[in-house]
mmCIF file of C-alpha atoms in Angstrom:
data_model
loop_
_atom_site.group_PDB
_atom_site.id
_atom_site.type_symbol
_atom_site.label_atom_id
_atom_site.label_comp_id
_atom_site.label_asym_id
_atom_site.label_seq_id
_atom_site.Cartn_x
_atom_site.Cartn_y
_atom_site.Cartn_z
ATOM 1 C CA SER I 1 0.177 -0.207 0.558
ATOM 2 C CA SER I 2 0.802 3.757 -0.491
ATOM 3 C CA GLU I 3 -0.997 5.077 1.879
ATOM 4 C CA MET I 4 -1.538 4.560 6.236
ATOM 5 C CA THR I 5 -3.205 5.487 9.381
ATOM 6 C CA HIS I 6 -2.776 6.038 12.601
ATOM 7 C CA SER I 7 -4.384 6.738 15.200
ATOM 8 C CA ALA I 8 -4.320 6.614 19.055
ATOM 9 C CA TRP I 9 -5.706 8.529 21.527
ATOM 10 C CA TYR I 10 -3.058 10.421 25.347
ATOM 11 C CA GLN I 11 -2.290 11.866 27.966
ATOM 12 C CA PHE I 12 0.520 13.907 28.211
ATOM 13 C CA ASP I 13 2.718 15.067 31.319
ATOM 14 C CA SER I 14 4.768 17.781 28.773
ATOM 15 C CA THR I 15 4.375 19.889 25.938
ATOM 16 C CA SER I 16 8.173 21.031 25.518
ATOM 17 C CA SER I 17 9.956 20.377 22.406
ATOM 18 C CA GLN I 18 11.131 16.197 21.635
ATOM 19 C CA THR I 19 8.762 14.843 24.635
ATOM 20 C CA VAL I 20 6.463 12.915 21.791
ATOM 21 C CA THR I 21 7.333 10.338 19.730
ATOM 22 C CA PHE I 22 3.531 8.970 18.308
ATOM 23 C CA CYS I 23 4.005 5.881 15.866
ATOM 24 C CA THR I 24 6.962 5.126 13.871
ATOM 25 C CA LYS I 25 8.142 2.881 11.285
ATOM 26 C CA TRP I 26 11.582 2.378 9.910
ATOM 27 C CA GLY I 27 12.256 1.163 6.410
ATOM 28 C CA GLY I 28 15.190 -0.816 4.423
ATOM 29 C CA ALA I 29 17.482 2.375 4.202
ATOM 30 C CA SER I 30 19.244 0.560 0.762
ATOM 31 C CA THR I 31 16.122 -1.007 -0.622
ATOM 32 C CA ALA I 32 13.881 1.087 -3.286
ATOM 33 C CA GLY I 33 10.672 1.432 -2.314
ATOM 34 C CA ASN I 34 9.829 0.296 1.184
ATOM 35 C CA MET I 35 8.927 3.159 3.351
ATOM 36 C CA SER I 36 9.724 4.919 6.911
ATOM 37 C CA TRP I 37 7.430 6.972 8.490
ATOM 38 C CA PHE I 38 7.599 9.595 11.683
ATOM 39 C CA MET I 39 5.371 11.024 13.899
ATOM 40 C CA TYR I 40 6.948 13.274 16.471
ATOM 41 C CA VAL I 41 7.272 16.481 18.431
ATOM 42 C CA GLN I 42 10.208 18.742 16.449
ATOM 43 C CA GLY I 43 11.247 21.702 18.750
ATOM 44 C CA THR I 44 7.626 22.792 18.710
ATOM 45 C CA LYS I 45 5.788 21.097 16.331
ATOM 46 C CA ILE I 46 4.717 18.605 14.870
ATOM 47 C CA ASP I 47 6.531 16.009 12.938
ATOM 48 C CA CYS I 48 4.926 14.236 9.642
ATOM 49 C CA SER I 49 8.105 12.401 7.651
ATOM 50 C CA PHE I 50 8.327 9.888 5.264
ATOM 51 C CA ALA I 51 10.578 8.607 3.606
ATOM 52 C CA SER I 52 12.144 6.391 0.482
ATOM 53 C CA ASN I 53 16.236 5.164 0.628
ATOM 54 C CA THR I 54 16.493 7.605 -1.959
ATOM 55 C CA SER I 55 14.106 11.062 -1.149
ATOM 56 C CA LYS I 56 12.684 11.959 2.569
ATOM 57 C CA VAL I 57 10.274 15.005 2.786
ATOM 58 C CA THR I 58 9.061 16.426 6.518
ATOM 59 C CA HIS I 59 5.460 17.953 7.172
ATOM 60 C CA LEU I 60 5.427 20.405 10.141
ATOM 61 C CA SER I 61 2.239 21.664 11.941
ATOM 62 C CA SER I 62 1.108 24.991 11.517
ATOM 63 C CA ASP I 63 0.121 25.154 15.373
ATOM 64 C CA SER I 64 2.568 24.956 17.775
ATOM 65 C CA PHE I 65 2.300 21.291 19.784
ATOM 66 C CA ALA I 66 2.006 23.195 22.909
ATOM 67 C CA SER I 67 -1.159 24.601 21.649
ATOM 68 C CA LEU I 68 -2.756 22.132 20.691
ATOM 69 C CA VAL I 69 -2.883 20.254 23.545
ATOM 70 C CA ASP I 70 -2.156 20.383 27.275
ATOM 71 C CA THR I 71 -1.204 18.033 30.085
ATOM 72 C CA THR I 72 -4.960 17.819 31.601
ATOM 73 C CA ASN I 73 -6.884 16.184 29.097
ATOM 74 C CA TRP I 74 -6.265 13.469 26.741
ATOM 75 C CA PHE I 75 -6.329 13.485 23.200
ATOM 76 C CA ASN I 76 -7.086 12.414 20.126
ATOM 77 C CA ILE I 77 -4.101 12.140 17.616
ATOM 78 C CA THR I 78 -4.160 10.702 14.233
ATOM 79 C CA PHE I 79 -2.211 10.669 10.952
ATOM 80 C CA THR I 80 -3.096 10.100 7.115
ATOM 81 C CA ILE I 81 -0.957 9.656 4.673
ATOM 82 C CA ILE I 82 -0.993 9.208 0.593
ATOM 83 C CA MET I 83 2.012 8.916 -0.900
ATOM 84 C CA GLY I 84 2.438 11.945 -3.492
ATOM 85 C CA SER I 85 -0.020 14.196 -1.441
ATOM 86 C CA VAL I 86 0.433 16.515 1.688
ATOM 87 C CA PRO I 87 0.245 13.964 4.764
ATOM 88 C CA LYS I 88 -2.760 14.826 7.080
ATOM 89 C CA LEU I 89 -3.495 15.620 11.128
ATOM 90 C CA TYR I 90 -6.037 15.554 13.490
ATOM 91 C CA VAL I 91 -6.604 16.506 16.855
ATOM 92 C CA ASN I 92 -9.523 15.276 18.447
ATOM 93 C CA GLY I 93 -10.984 14.169 14.753
ATOM 94 C CA ILE I 94 -10.475 17.847 13.757
ATOM 95 C CA GLU I 95 -7.544 18.402 10.684
ATOM 96 C CA LYS I 96 -4.716 20.886 12.120
ATOM 97 C CA LEU I 97 -2.494 22.645 9.364
ATOM 98 C CA LEU I 98 0.488 20.947 7.989
ATOM 99 C CA VAL I 99 2.951 22.687 5.986
ATOM 100 C CA TYR I 100 6.355 22.003 3.701
ATOM 101 C CA GLY I 101 9.298 21.927 6.391
ATOM 102 C CA SER I 102 11.640 20.232 4.082
ATOM 103 C CA GLY I 103 12.865 17.703 1.514
ATOM 104 C CA THR I 104 11.723 15.754 -1.662
ATOM 105 C CA ALA I 105 8.697 13.410 -1.591
ATOM 106 C CA PRO I 106 9.158 9.282 -2.884
ATOM 107 C CA ALA I 107 7.293 9.250 -6.361
ATOM 108 C CA GLY I 108 5.537 6.692 -3.836
ATOM 109 C CA GLY I 109 6.835 2.493 -1.728
ATOM 110 C CA ASP I 110 5.048 0.451 0.273
ATOM 111 C CA THR I 111 4.227 1.918 3.944
ATOM 112 C CA PHE I 112 3.873 -1.736 5.037
ATOM 113 C CA SER I 113 7.134 -3.637 3.025
ATOM 114 C CA THR I 114 8.178 -6.081 6.342
ATOM 115 C CA ASP I 115 11.321 -5.751 4.140
ATOM 116 C CA ALA I 116 13.185 -4.765 7.353
ATOM 117 C CA GLY I 117 11.704 -2.440 10.733
ATOM 118 C CA HIS I 118 9.291 -2.664 12.901
ATOM 119 C CA VAL I 119 6.166 0.145 13.732
ATOM 120 C CA VAL I 120 6.726 1.823 17.244
ATOM 121 C CA PHE I 121 3.251 3.548 19.161
ATOM 122 C CA GLY I 122 5.213 5.416 21.166
ATOM 123 C CA GLY I 123 8.957 5.603 20.315
ATOM 124 C CA PHE I 124 10.986 6.377 17.717
ATOM 125 C CA ASP I 125 13.258 3.408 18.065
ATOM 126 C CA SER I 126 14.804 1.581 20.963
ATOM 127 C CA THR I 127 17.906 3.958 22.312
ATOM 128 C CA SER I 128 17.025 7.843 20.529
ATOM 129 C CA GLY I 129 15.207 8.552 24.023
ATOM 130 C CA LEU I 130 12.768 10.092 22.428
ATOM 131 C CA GLU I 131 9.136 8.200 23.806
ATOM 132 C CA LEU I 132 6.109 9.334 24.707
ATOM 133 C CA ASN I 133 6.055 11.237 27.974
ATOM 134 C CA GLY I 134 2.709 10.395 29.400
ATOM 135 C CA ARG I 135 0.098 7.518 28.440
ATOM 136 C CA THR I 136 -1.497 6.330 25.483
ATOM 137 C CA VAL I 137 -4.166 3.987 24.654
ATOM 138 C CA TYR I 138 -5.597 2.412 21.175
ATOM 139 C CA HIS I 139 -3.556 2.237 18.321
ATOM 140 C CA GLN I 140 -5.280 1.234 15.754
ATOM 141 C CA LEU I 141 -3.051 1.290 12.077
ATOM 142 C CA PHE I 142 -4.459 0.848 8.271
ATOM 143 C CA ASP I 143 -3.016 0.749 5.797
ATOM 144 C CA ARG I 144 -4.994 2.964 3.579
ATOM 145 C CA ALA I 145 -5.844 6.792 4.974
ATOM 146 C CA LEU I 146 -9.338 6.831 6.298
ATOM 147 C CA THR I 147 -11.334 10.082 5.647
ATOM 148 C CA GLN I 148 -12.104 12.283 8.458
ATOM 149 C CA PRO I 149 -15.422 10.594 9.607
ATOM 150 C CA GLU I 150 -14.098 7.427 9.661
ATOM 151 C CA ILE I 151 -11.960 8.728 11.526
ATOM 152 C CA TYR I 152 -13.770 10.362 14.491
ATOM 153 C CA GLU I 153 -15.859 6.709 14.030
ATOM 154 C CA ILE I 154 -12.639 4.992 14.839
ATOM 155 C CA MET I 155 -12.111 7.785 17.646
ATOM 156 C CA TYR I 156 -15.120 6.711 20.233
ATOM 157 C CA LYS I 157 -15.388 3.302 18.705
ATOM 158 C CA PRO I 158 -11.993 1.508 18.047
ATOM 159 C CA GLY I 159 -12.157 -1.400 16.336
ATOM 160 C CA SER I 160 -15.225 -0.499 14.507
ATOM 161 C CA ILE I 161 -13.542 -0.227 11.259
ATOM 162 C CA ARG I 162 -11.896 -3.686 10.024
ATOM 163 C CA GLU I 163 -11.458 -3.022 6.355
ATOM 164 C CA ASN I 164 -7.483 -2.160 5.925
ATOM 165 C CA MET I 165 -6.518 -2.468 9.977
ATOM 166 C CA ILE I 166 -3.127 -3.899 10.723
ATOM 167 C CA SER I 167 -3.111 -4.026 14.170
ATOM 168 C CA PHE I 168 -5.367 -2.633 16.966
ATOM 169 C CA GLN I 169 -3.390 -2.042 20.389
ATOM 170 C CA THR I 170 -5.343 -1.017 23.180
ATOM 171 C CA MET I 171 -2.298 -0.636 25.835
ATOM 172 C CA LEU I 172 -4.707 -2.016 28.314
ATOM 173 C CA GLY I 173 -5.586 -3.887 31.121
ATOM 174 C CA ASP I 174 -2.204 -5.973 31.064
ATOM 175 C CA SER I 175 0.637 -6.218 33.109
ATOM 176 C CA GLY I 176 4.881 -7.039 31.990
ATOM 177 C CA THR I 177 6.506 -6.175 29.066
ATOM 178 C CA SER I 178 3.870 -7.377 26.113
ATOM 179 C CA GLU I 179 0.307 -7.727 24.815
ATOM 180 C CA LYS I 180 -1.143 -9.056 22.125
ATOM 181 C CA GLU I 181 -3.037 -7.155 20.180
ATOM 182 C CA ILE I 182 -6.850 -7.311 19.375
ATOM 183 C CA PHE I 183 -6.975 -7.891 15.796
ATOM 184 C CA LYS I 184 -4.448 -10.948 14.281
ATOM 185 C CA GLY I 185 -2.949 -11.495 17.937
ATOM 186 C CA ARG I 186 0.095 -10.375 17.201
ATOM 187 C CA THR I 187 2.640 -9.735 20.603
ATOM 188 C CA GLY I 188 4.147 -6.349 21.443
ATOM 189 C CA THR I 189 6.979 -5.967 23.326
ATOM 190 C CA VAL I 190 7.083 -2.683 25.666
ATOM 191 C CA ILE I 191 10.902 -0.647 25.173
ATOM 192 C CA ASN I 192 12.307 0.960 27.691
ATOM 193 C CA GLY I 193 10.714 1.361 30.885
ATOM 194 C CA ALA I 194 7.650 1.880 29.932
ATOM 195 C CA GLU I 195 4.811 -0.681 31.359
ATOM 196 C CA PHE I 196 1.807 -1.545 30.406
ATOM 197 C CA SER I 197 -0.713 -0.572 33.345
ATOM 198 C CA ASP I 198 -5.379 0.138 33.701
ATOM 199 C CA GLY I 199 -5.845 3.274 32.256
ATOM 200 C CA PRO I 200 -8.497 5.654 32.702
ATOM 201 C CA PRO I 201 -11.695 4.900 30.357
ATOM 202 C CA ILE I 202 -11.760 7.795 27.894
ATOM 203 C CA ALA I 203 -15.061 9.408 27.713
ATOM 204 C CA GLY I 204 -17.637 8.235 24.578
ATOM 205 C CA VAL I 205 -15.082 5.832 23.470
ATOM 206 C CA SER I 206 -16.630 1.813 24.250
ATOM 207 C CA LEU I 207 -14.964 -0.901 22.418
#
């Protein structure tokens, strides 16, 4: 696929720079068409970048991260990518402007090639130190770009859309270092000191 959507709920401990990574996927650096993508806070802005082995393009939120969220409430953050188009950022289902930052957009590629790399929720990689500073639940991953009405639906009824779903990781009600995701039963493993715990319910959310 040349498209993707990632959606999850977050409660942040800090809104300062370099404290939040939403979702990343590393591709094979030497393999044409194997895409990497990164959604995280870069400086004071939300960064949505995607890359192939030959090029990388970055788009940044027009608004600062600190103006879009706070440290009291839970927020749904959703990203969609269609190769060749400007990615989209939604905060609580409302689209927020992303503007060109730098680089050249890849002509195309496979957003979920299994050639190399894992998808990481709430972290950049195993060593970078750019992990999520806060709590997160209901990670939903798709190999197509969902529409805004669909994003509203999965915000308040996680798991309700299964077409093109790649993964559904609740991050709730488990302990230890691993959790089986709901959709395909694959096991996710926590890294860098993260912990599973019973989290507060999100108002209006049901499974």
